[in-house]
């Protein structure tokens, strides 16, 4: 995914009801692009075959299987 | 007993002296209040000091001792509570001016349980705004100061709870940990901080940041004190449906100095000198040797995914917190410090497919992390991979390179994996850097394996001098 532009991030923020100054917009854009690129860069052969469940029932004794 | 000596004792030692009538809860509380009076204007560990309430509770505690009542394990111990936990009749701000008139009618469950075990609420401790861990602005006075070097950072977010213990301004304390907020300040100030298994400790009455990672836990002078506190606060709470119904063991029973048969894994990715400060690596390596000397088998192990956990955890916890603050961010953005406001904004704008991928990465990390515990009882790493810098203002970011350096992959985060997968982790002091600032050893276990973590921590602590050193104040 290519980096988002300042204009695109400003549009997203407006749609989310968030107001940004010009200085804030610059920082938010760079930080957002960093977050997205780092996650996009994550790869693992099992990624598409694993369910995105954050936890399992707490009474279960977890053995890592 | 001389009050300066009294405030150097561990909570466990104090509780025994109170139970045997050698010390009175009033004497103990007064000694800690004197210490707060003498030091807090410099250290800023407290947002609120509960002087009258604490003395009144101490008098009642003394009456109970005189009557010969059955005493709880924390009887008469002055307790500092992070200002994130609601406290009946006492201001609870979460470090934010926007909650400057929030006086709850009830106690958070962990506070109620600590009080029921005899603890005396002595004050509400300083924290970064809304437990964000971002210490770039403080809405209640100056930045909290590190007792070992007033110019050094204490990291966040349970700053005041850790400082209170390190500077002997409370006997025991409660913190909260999302991505490291108990362990980082505890490490920075040379004390013990335990993040329990997610779901082991109730979050009812605790202001949330990330529902899937937040948990309360003890910050204490010794590992034994942490075990004592866990006995009081852990366990199922019908008011928090995400607490576990598993029975709570007596954590003090697991404490031993014999580590024969204990398998310890030393995490290569978190002790690699390319990414971790050399003095920190040396201190952790020495600690591993110390554990071997106590009978444990120590083996270096590797999980390459660890280098990427910080990058994939960010969107998950960020989205959790952006939801919590969605209305405030839209309607009262001026309530937030700049860095927190921008982080919440970034988190609000993360595309859905990125968040979905991060959540899948979380499940993968969890699977691989738990496999390690088939081979090891506990895992070791530094708590912080760097030595502490000075307290400084965070400059705005103006380029993508700056954003990558400060927030991007590879910036090094040893505390994030345990909360990301819900497992317990504890920091214990393991030395000092060349500036005289503490270094922390992180001991991590599998789900509900706090006993193993505490056992290894206690054995290490009992055989080393670090926990007994005190800052010169």
Coordinates of C-alpha atoms in Angstrom, one line a residue:
Chain A
X1 CA 0.0 0.0 0.0
X2 CA 1.6 3.3 -1.0
X3 CA 2.0 6.1 1.6
X4 CA -1.1 8.2 2.2
X5 CA -0.8 11.9 1.2
X6 CA -1.5 14.7 3.6
X7 CA -4.7 15.4 1.7
X8 CA -5.9 11.8 2.0
X9 CA -5.2 11.7 5.8
X10 CA -6.9 15.1 6.2
X11 CA -10.0 13.7 4.4
X12 CA -10.0 10.6 6.6
X13 CA -9.7 12.7 9.7
X14 CA -12.6 14.9 8.6
X15 CA -14.7 11.8 7.9
X16 CA -13.9 10.6 11.5
X17 CA -14.9 13.9 12.9
X18 CA -11.4 14.8 14.0
X19 CA -9.9 18.3 13.6
X20 CA -6.2 18.6 12.8
X21 CA -4.0 21.6 12.6
X22 CA -1.4 21.7 9.8
X23 CA 1.4 20.7 12.2
X24 CA -0.6 17.9 13.6
X25 CA -1.6 16.7 10.1
X26 CA 2.1 16.4 9.1
X27 CA 2.9 14.3 12.2
X28 CA -0.2 12.1 12.0
X29 CA 0.4 11.4 8.3
X30 CA 4.0 10.3 9.0
X31 CA 3.1 8.2 12.0
X32 CA 0.1 6.6 10.3
X33 CA 2.2 5.7 7.2
X34 CA 4.8 4.2 9.6
X35 CA 2.3 2.0 11.4
X36 CA 0.7 0.8 8.1
X37 CA 4.0 0.0 6.5
X38 CA 5.3 -1.9 9.5
X39 CA 2.2 -4.1 9.6
X40 CA 2.1 -4.5 5.8
X41 CA 5.7 -5.6 6.1
X42 CA 4.9 -8.4 8.5
X43 CA 4.9 -11.8 6.9
X44 CA 4.5 -15.4 8.0
X45 CA 3.4 -18.4 6.1
X46 CA 0.6 -19.2 8.6
X47 CA -0.8 -15.7 8.7
X48 CA -3.9 -16.4 6.5
X49 CA -4.6 -19.7 8.2
X50 CA -4.9 -18.5 11.8
X51 CA -8.0 -17.1 13.4
X52 CA -7.5 -13.6 14.8
X53 CA -8.6 -14.5 18.3
X54 CA -7.0 -12.4 21.1
X55 CA -7.5 -15.0 23.8
X56 CA -9.0 -18.3 24.6
X57 CA -11.4 -19.2 27.5
X58 CA -9.6 -18.2 30.7
X59 CA -10.4 -21.4 32.5
X60 CA -8.5 -23.4 29.9
X61 CA -5.0 -24.5 30.9
X62 CA -3.0 -23.3 28.0
X63 CA -0.3 -25.7 26.8
X64 CA 0.6 -23.9 23.7
X65 CA -0.9 -26.4 21.3
Chain B
X1 CA 11.7 2.0 65.9
X2 CA 13.2 5.0 64.2
X3 CA 10.9 6.2 61.5
X4 CA 13.6 6.3 58.8
X5 CA 14.4 2.7 59.4
X6 CA 10.8 1.7 59.6
X7 CA 10.1 3.0 56.1
X8 CA 13.0 1.0 54.7
X9 CA 11.4 -2.4 55.7
X10 CA 9.5 -4.5 53.2
X11 CA 5.7 -4.8 53.4
X12 CA 6.1 -8.3 54.7
X13 CA 8.4 -7.3 57.5
X14 CA 6.2 -4.5 58.5
X15 CA 3.0 -6.7 58.5
X16 CA 4.8 -9.1 60.8
X17 CA 5.9 -6.4 63.2
X18 CA 2.4 -4.9 63.3
X19 CA 0.8 -8.3 63.9
X20 CA 3.2 -8.9 66.8
X21 CA 2.4 -5.5 68.2
X22 CA 6.0 -4.3 67.9
X23 CA 4.8 -1.5 65.6
X24 CA 1.5 0.2 65.5
X25 CA -0.3 1.0 62.2
X26 CA -0.6 4.6 63.4
X27 CA 3.2 4.8 63.9
X28 CA 3.8 3.3 60.5
X29 CA 1.3 5.5 58.7
X30 CA 2.7 8.6 60.3
X31 CA 6.3 7.6 59.3
X32 CA 5.2 7.3 55.7
X33 CA 3.3 10.6 55.8
X34 CA 6.4 12.3 57.1
X35 CA 8.4 10.8 54.3
X36 CA 5.9 12.1 51.8
X37 CA 6.0 15.5 53.4
X38 CA 9.8 15.5 53.1
X39 CA 10.2 14.2 49.6
X40 CA 7.1 14.6 47.4
X41 CA 7.6 18.2 46.5
X42 CA 10.8 17.0 44.7
X43 CA 9.6 13.6 43.4
X44 CA 5.9 14.3 42.6
X45 CA 4.8 10.7 43.2
X46 CA 1.4 11.7 44.4
X47 CA -1.6 13.5 42.9
X48 CA -3.6 13.2 46.1
X49 CA -2.3 12.4 49.6
X50 CA -5.0 10.9 51.8
X51 CA -3.6 12.2 55.1
X52 CA -6.7 12.3 57.3
X53 CA -8.3 9.2 55.8
X54 CA -5.1 7.3 56.2
X55 CA -4.7 8.3 59.9
X56 CA -8.3 7.4 60.6
X57 CA -7.9 4.0 59.0
X58 CA -4.7 3.5 60.9
X59 CA -6.4 4.2 64.2
X60 CA -9.0 1.6 63.3
X61 CA -6.3 -0.8 62.3
X62 CA -4.6 -0.3 65.6
X63 CA -7.8 -0.9 67.5
X64 CA -8.2 -4.2 65.6
X65 CA -4.7 -5.2 66.7
X66 CA -5.4 -4.3 70.3
X67 CA -8.7 -6.2 70.3
X68 CA -6.9 -9.3 68.9
X69 CA -8.9 -9.5 65.7
X70 CA -7.9 -11.8 63.0
X71 CA -5.7 -9.6 60.8
X72 CA -5.5 -9.6 57.0
X73 CA -2.2 -10.1 55.2
X74 CA -1.8 -6.4 54.4
X75 CA -2.9 -5.2 57.9
X76 CA -1.7 -1.7 58.6
X77 CA 0.4 -1.3 55.4
X78 CA 0.2 2.1 53.7
X79 CA -0.8 1.6 50.1
X80 CA -0.2 3.9 47.2
X81 CA -2.8 3.5 44.4
X82 CA -2.3 4.6 40.8
X83 CA -4.8 7.3 40.1
X84 CA -6.4 5.1 37.4
X85 CA -8.3 3.0 40.1
X86 CA -11.5 4.4 41.5
X87 CA -11.4 5.1 45.2
X88 CA -14.4 5.8 47.3
X89 CA -14.6 9.4 48.4
X90 CA -11.1 10.2 46.9
X91 CA -10.4 12.1 43.7
X92 CA -9.5 9.8 40.8
X93 CA -8.1 11.6 37.8
X94 CA -6.4 9.1 35.6
X95 CA -3.7 11.8 35.3
X96 CA -6.1 14.1 33.4
X97 CA -7.4 17.5 34.4
X98 CA -10.6 16.6 32.5
X99 CA -11.4 14.3 35.5
X100 CA -10.4 16.9 38.1
X101 CA -13.7 16.7 39.9
X102 CA -14.2 12.9 39.7
X103 CA -14.8 11.6 43.2
X104 CA -16.1 8.0 42.9
X105 CA -18.7 6.6 45.3
X106 CA -17.1 3.1 45.3
X107 CA -13.7 1.5 45.3
X108 CA -12.3 -0.5 42.4
X109 CA -12.4 -4.2 43.2
X110 CA -8.6 -4.4 43.7
X111 CA -8.7 -1.4 46.1
X112 CA -11.6 -2.9 48.0
X113 CA -9.8 -6.2 48.3
X114 CA -6.5 -4.6 49.4
X115 CA -8.4 -2.6 52.0
X116 CA -10.3 -5.7 53.2
X117 CA -6.9 -7.4 53.6
X118 CA -5.9 -4.5 55.9
X119 CA -4.1 -2.0 53.6
X120 CA -4.4 1.7 54.4
X121 CA -4.9 4.0 51.4
X122 CA -2.2 6.7 51.8
X123 CA -2.6 8.4 48.4
X124 CA -3.3 8.3 44.7
X125 CA -0.1 8.2 42.6
X126 CA 1.0 10.2 39.6
X127 CA 0.5 8.7 36.2
X128 CA 0.8 9.7 32.5
X129 CA -2.5 11.0 31.2
X130 CA -5.1 8.1 30.8
X131 CA -2.2 5.6 31.3
X132 CA -1.0 6.3 27.8
X133 CA 2.7 5.9 28.9
X134 CA 3.4 9.1 27.1
X135 CA 5.2 11.4 29.5
X136 CA 5.4 14.5 27.4
X137 CA 3.2 16.5 29.5
X138 CA 1.9 16.4 33.1
X139 CA -1.4 17.8 34.1
X140 CA -0.7 17.6 37.9
X141 CA 2.5 19.4 38.6
X142 CA 6.0 18.8 37.3
X143 CA 7.1 15.5 35.8
X144 CA 7.6 12.7 38.4
X145 CA 11.3 12.3 39.2
X146 CA 13.5 9.3 39.4
X147 CA 14.7 8.9 43.0
X148 CA 18.1 7.6 41.7
X149 CA 18.7 10.7 39.6
X150 CA 16.2 13.5 39.6
X151 CA 16.9 14.3 35.9
X152 CA 16.3 10.7 34.6
X153 CA 13.0 9.5 33.2
X154 CA 10.9 6.9 35.0
X155 CA 9.0 5.8 31.9
X156 CA 5.3 5.3 32.3
X157 CA 2.6 5.0 33.1
X158 CA 2.5 3.9 36.8
X159 CA 5.3 6.3 37.6
X160 CA 4.1 7.5 41.0
X161 CA 3.5 3.9 42.3
X162 CA 7.0 2.9 41.4
X163 CA 8.6 6.1 42.8
X164 CA 6.6 5.8 45.9
X165 CA 8.1 2.4 46.6
X166 CA 11.6 3.3 45.5
X167 CA 11.6 6.4 47.7
X168 CA 9.8 4.7 50.6
X169 CA 6.8 6.9 50.4
X170 CA 4.4 3.9 50.7
X171 CA 4.9 0.3 51.9
X172 CA 3.1 -1.3 48.9
X173 CA 1.5 0.0 45.8
X174 CA -0.9 -0.8 42.9
X175 CA -0.1 -0.1 39.3
X176 CA -1.7 -0.9 36.0
X177 CA 0.1 -2.4 32.9
X178 CA -1.1 -2.3 29.3
X179 CA 2.1 -2.6 27.4
X180 CA 4.6 -2.3 30.2
X181 CA 3.2 0.4 32.6
X182 CA 3.9 -1.6 35.7
X183 CA 7.3 -3.1 34.7
X184 CA 8.9 -0.1 33.0
X185 CA 8.7 2.4 35.9
X186 CA 9.4 -0.4 38.4
X187 CA 12.6 -1.3 36.4
X188 CA 13.5 2.4 36.1
X189 CA 13.3 2.9 39.8
X190 CA 14.9 -0.4 41.0
X191 CA 11.8 -2.1 42.5
X192 CA 9.6 -5.1 41.8
X193 CA 6.6 -4.9 39.4
X194 CA 4.4 -7.8 38.5
X195 CA 2.0 -7.9 35.6
X196 CA -0.3 -10.8 36.3
X197 CA -2.0 -13.0 33.7
X198 CA -4.7 -11.1 31.9
X199 CA -7.9 -12.0 33.7
X200 CA -6.2 -13.0 37.0
X201 CA -7.0 -9.6 38.6
X202 CA -10.3 -7.7 38.3
X203 CA -10.4 -4.5 36.3
X204 CA -13.8 -3.4 37.7
X205 CA -13.4 0.3 38.7
X206 CA -10.2 0.7 36.8
X207 CA -10.2 3.3 34.0
X208 CA -9.4 1.3 30.8
X209 CA -7.1 2.0 28.0
X210 CA -6.9 -1.3 26.1
X211 CA -9.6 -3.9 27.0
X212 CA -7.5 -6.8 25.7
X213 CA -4.3 -5.9 27.5
X214 CA -4.9 -3.9 30.6
X215 CA -4.4 -5.4 34.0
X216 CA -3.7 -4.2 37.5
X217 CA -0.8 -5.6 39.6
X218 CA 1.5 -4.9 42.5
X219 CA 4.6 -2.7 42.6
X220 CA 6.6 -3.5 45.7
X221 CA 10.0 -3.5 47.4
X222 CA 10.4 -7.3 47.3
X223 CA 9.1 -10.3 45.4
X224 CA 7.6 -11.6 48.6
X225 CA 5.6 -8.4 48.9
X226 CA 4.3 -8.9 45.4
X227 CA 3.2 -12.4 46.3
X228 CA 1.5 -11.1 49.5
X229 CA -0.4 -8.5 47.4
X230 CA -1.4 -11.0 44.8
X231 CA -3.0 -13.2 47.6
X232 CA -5.2 -10.2 48.5
X233 CA -6.2 -8.9 45.0
X234 CA -6.3 -11.9 42.6
X235 CA -9.3 -13.9 41.8
X236 CA -12.7 -14.0 40.1
X237 CA -14.9 -10.9 40.4
X238 CA -18.5 -11.1 39.3
X239 CA -18.3 -7.4 38.4
X240 CA -15.6 -8.2 35.8
X241 CA -16.8 -11.0 33.4
X242 CA -13.3 -11.3 32.0
X243 CA -11.7 -12.5 35.3
X244 CA -10.9 -16.2 35.6
X245 CA -12.6 -18.6 37.9
X246 CA -9.5 -20.6 38.4
X247 CA -8.6 -21.0 42.1
X248 CA -6.0 -18.5 43.4
X249 CA -3.0 -20.3 45.0
X250 CA -1.2 -18.9 48.0
X251 CA 1.5 -17.2 46.1
X252 CA 3.8 -16.9 49.1
X253 CA 4.1 -20.7 49.2
X254 CA 5.8 -20.8 45.9
X255 CA 8.7 -18.8 47.1
X256 CA 11.9 -20.7 47.4
X257 CA 15.6 -20.2 46.9
X258 CA 16.2 -23.6 45.4
X259 CA 15.9 -23.6 41.6
X260 CA 16.9 -27.1 40.9
X261 CA 14.8 -28.5 38.0
X262 CA 13.7 -25.0 36.8
X263 CA 14.2 -24.5 33.1
X264 CA 15.0 -20.9 32.1
X265 CA 15.2 -19.6 28.5
X266 CA 17.2 -16.5 27.8
X267 CA 15.7 -14.6 24.8
X268 CA 18.3 -13.9 22.2
X269 CA 16.3 -11.2 20.3
X270 CA 16.0 -9.1 23.5
X271 CA 19.6 -9.5 24.6
X272 CA 21.3 -8.9 21.3
X273 CA 23.9 -6.1 21.7
X274 CA 22.9 -4.8 18.3
X275 CA 19.6 -3.8 19.7
X276 CA 20.1 -3.8 23.5
X277 CA 22.4 -1.6 25.5
X278 CA 25.7 -3.4 26.4
X279 CA 25.4 -2.6 30.1
X280 CA 21.9 -4.0 30.1
X281 CA 23.0 -7.1 28.3
X282 CA 25.8 -7.7 30.8
X283 CA 23.5 -7.3 33.8
X284 CA 21.0 -9.8 32.4
X285 CA 23.7 -12.2 31.4
X286 CA 25.1 -12.0 35.0
X287 CA 21.6 -12.6 36.3
X288 CA 21.3 -15.7 34.1
X289 CA 24.5 -17.1 35.6
X290 CA 23.2 -16.3 39.1
X291 CA 20.1 -18.4 38.4
X292 CA 22.4 -21.3 37.1
X293 CA 24.2 -21.1 40.4
X294 CA 20.9 -21.5 42.2
X295 CA 20.3 -24.8 40.4
X296 CA 18.3 -23.7 37.3
X297 CA 19.2 -24.8 33.8
X298 CA 19.6 -21.8 31.5
X299 CA 19.6 -22.0 27.8
X300 CA 19.6 -19.3 25.2
X301 CA 16.6 -19.5 22.9
X302 CA 15.2 -17.5 20.0
X303 CA 11.9 -16.3 18.6
X304 CA 12.5 -14.0 15.7
X305 CA 8.9 -12.8 15.7
X306 CA 9.8 -10.9 18.9
X307 CA 11.5 -8.2 16.8
X308 CA 8.1 -7.4 15.2
X309 CA 5.7 -7.6 18.1
X310 CA 5.9 -3.9 18.9
X311 CA 4.9 -3.1 15.3
X312 CA 1.9 -5.3 15.2
X313 CA 0.8 -4.6 18.8
X314 CA 0.6 -0.9 18.2
X315 CA -2.5 -0.9 16.0
X316 CA -4.3 -3.4 18.3
X317 CA -3.9 -1.5 21.5
X318 CA -4.1 1.8 19.7
X319 CA -7.5 0.8 18.3
X320 CA -8.7 -0.3 21.7
X321 CA -7.7 3.1 23.2
X322 CA -9.1 5.1 20.3
X323 CA -12.5 3.5 20.9
X324 CA -12.3 4.4 24.6
X325 CA -11.5 8.0 23.8
X326 CA -13.6 8.4 20.7
X327 CA -16.0 11.0 22.1
X328 CA -13.4 13.0 24.0
X329 CA -11.1 13.1 20.9
X330 CA -14.0 14.4 18.7
X331 CA -15.6 16.8 21.2
X332 CA -12.9 17.9 23.6
X333 CA -9.5 17.3 21.9
X334 CA -8.0 20.1 24.0
X335 CA -8.3 17.8 27.1
X336 CA -5.5 15.6 25.7
X337 CA -1.8 16.2 25.7
X338 CA -0.4 16.6 22.2
X339 CA 1.4 13.3 21.9
X340 CA -1.5 11.3 23.3
X341 CA -4.0 13.2 21.1
X342 CA -2.0 12.4 18.0
X343 CA -1.5 8.8 18.9
X344 CA -5.3 8.4 19.4
X345 CA -5.8 10.2 16.1
X346 CA -3.5 7.9 14.3
X347 CA -5.1 4.9 15.9
X348 CA -8.6 6.2 14.8
X349 CA -7.5 6.2 11.2
X350 CA -5.9 2.8 10.8
X351 CA -7.5 0.9 7.9
X352 CA -9.5 -2.2 8.8
X353 CA -7.4 -4.6 6.8
X354 CA -4.3 -3.4 8.7
X355 CA -5.9 -4.0 12.0
X356 CA -7.1 -7.4 10.9
X357 CA -3.6 -8.4 9.9
X358 CA -2.3 -7.2 13.2
X359 CA -4.8 -9.3 15.0
X360 CA -3.8 -12.4 13.0
X361 CA -0.2 -11.6 13.9
X362 CA -1.2 -11.5 17.5
X363 CA -2.6 -15.0 17.3
X364 CA 0.6 -16.2 15.7
X365 CA 2.8 -14.5 18.3
X366 CA 0.7 -16.1 21.0
X367 CA 1.0 -19.6 19.4
X368 CA 4.8 -19.3 19.0
X369 CA 5.2 -17.7 22.5
X370 CA 3.3 -20.5 24.2
X371 CA 5.4 -23.2 22.4
X372 CA 8.4 -21.8 24.3
X373 CA 6.8 -22.7 27.6
X374 CA 6.8 -26.4 26.6
X375 CA 10.6 -26.2 26.9
X376 CA 11.0 -23.6 29.6
X377 CA 9.3 -22.7 32.9
X378 CA 10.2 -19.1 32.6
X379 CA 11.8 -16.8 30.0
X380 CA 14.3 -14.0 30.8
X381 CA 15.0 -10.7 29.1
X382 CA 15.9 -7.2 30.2
X383 CA 12.8 -5.2 31.2
X384 CA 14.1 -2.1 29.3
X385 CA 16.5 -2.6 26.4
X386 CA 18.1 0.8 27.0
X387 CA 19.5 2.8 29.9
X388 CA 17.4 5.7 31.0
X389 CA 17.7 9.0 29.3
X390 CA 16.9 12.4 30.8
X391 CA 13.4 13.8 31.1
X392 CA 12.8 15.8 28.0
X393 CA 10.2 17.5 25.8
X394 CA 9.2 15.4 22.8
X395 CA 9.7 17.4 19.6
X396 CA 7.0 17.3 16.9
X397 CA 7.7 14.9 14.0
X398 CA 8.1 16.5 10.7
X399 CA 9.4 13.7 8.5
X400 CA 8.7 10.1 7.8
X401 CA 12.2 9.1 8.9
X402 CA 11.7 10.7 12.3
X403 CA 8.4 8.8 12.7
X404 CA 10.1 5.5 11.7
X405 CA 12.9 6.1 14.2
X406 CA 10.6 6.9 17.1
X407 CA 7.7 4.6 16.5
X408 CA 8.7 2.2 13.8
X409 CA 9.7 -1.5 13.8
X410 CA 12.9 -2.3 15.5
X411 CA 12.8 0.4 18.1
X412 CA 13.0 -2.3 20.7
X413 CA 10.4 -3.3 23.2
X414 CA 10.9 -6.1 25.7
X415 CA 7.7 -5.6 27.6
X416 CA 5.0 -5.8 24.9
X417 CA 4.9 -9.5 24.2
X418 CA 3.5 -10.7 27.6
X419 CA 0.5 -8.3 27.4
X420 CA 0.0 -9.0 23.8
X421 CA -0.6 -12.7 24.5
X422 CA -1.9 -12.2 28.1
X423 CA 0.9 -14.0 30.0
X424 CA 2.5 -12.8 33.3
X425 CA 5.8 -11.0 33.6
X426 CA 7.7 -9.4 36.4
X427 CA 10.6 -7.1 36.8
X428 CA 13.2 -7.4 39.6
X429 CA 16.2 -5.1 40.0
X430 CA 19.4 -6.7 38.6
X431 CA 22.1 -3.9 38.8
X432 CA 22.9 -0.4 37.9
X433 CA 24.2 1.3 34.8
X434 CA 27.3 3.5 34.8
X435 CA 25.1 6.5 35.6
X436 CA 23.9 4.8 38.8
X437 CA 20.4 4.2 37.5
X438 CA 18.7 0.8 38.0
X439 CA 18.5 -2.0 35.4
X440 CA 15.6 -4.5 35.6
X441 CA 15.5 -8.2 34.8
X442 CA 12.2 -9.4 33.3
X443 CA 11.0 -12.9 34.2
X444 CA 8.1 -14.2 32.1
X445 CA 5.8 -17.2 32.5
X446 CA 2.9 -18.9 30.8
X447 CA -0.7 -18.2 31.5
X448 CA -1.5 -18.5 35.3
X449 CA 2.1 -19.4 36.1
X450 CA 2.7 -16.5 38.4
X451 CA 4.0 -19.0 41.0
X452 CA 7.0 -19.9 38.8
X453 CA 7.7 -16.3 38.0
X454 CA 7.6 -15.4 41.6
X455 CA 9.7 -18.3 42.6
X456 CA 12.5 -17.5 40.2
X457 CA 12.3 -13.8 41.1
X458 CA 12.5 -14.5 44.8
X459 CA 15.4 -16.9 44.5
X460 CA 17.3 -14.3 42.4
X461 CA 16.5 -11.5 44.7
X462 CA 17.5 -13.5 47.8
X463 CA 20.9 -14.1 46.4
X464 CA 21.7 -10.6 45.1
X465 CA 22.0 -7.2 46.9
X466 CA 20.2 -5.0 44.3
X467 CA 16.8 -4.9 46.0
X468 CA 18.3 -3.7 49.3
X469 CA 19.9 -0.6 47.9
X470 CA 18.2 2.7 48.5
X471 CA 18.5 6.0 46.6
X472 CA 20.3 8.8 48.5
X473 CA 17.6 11.4 48.9

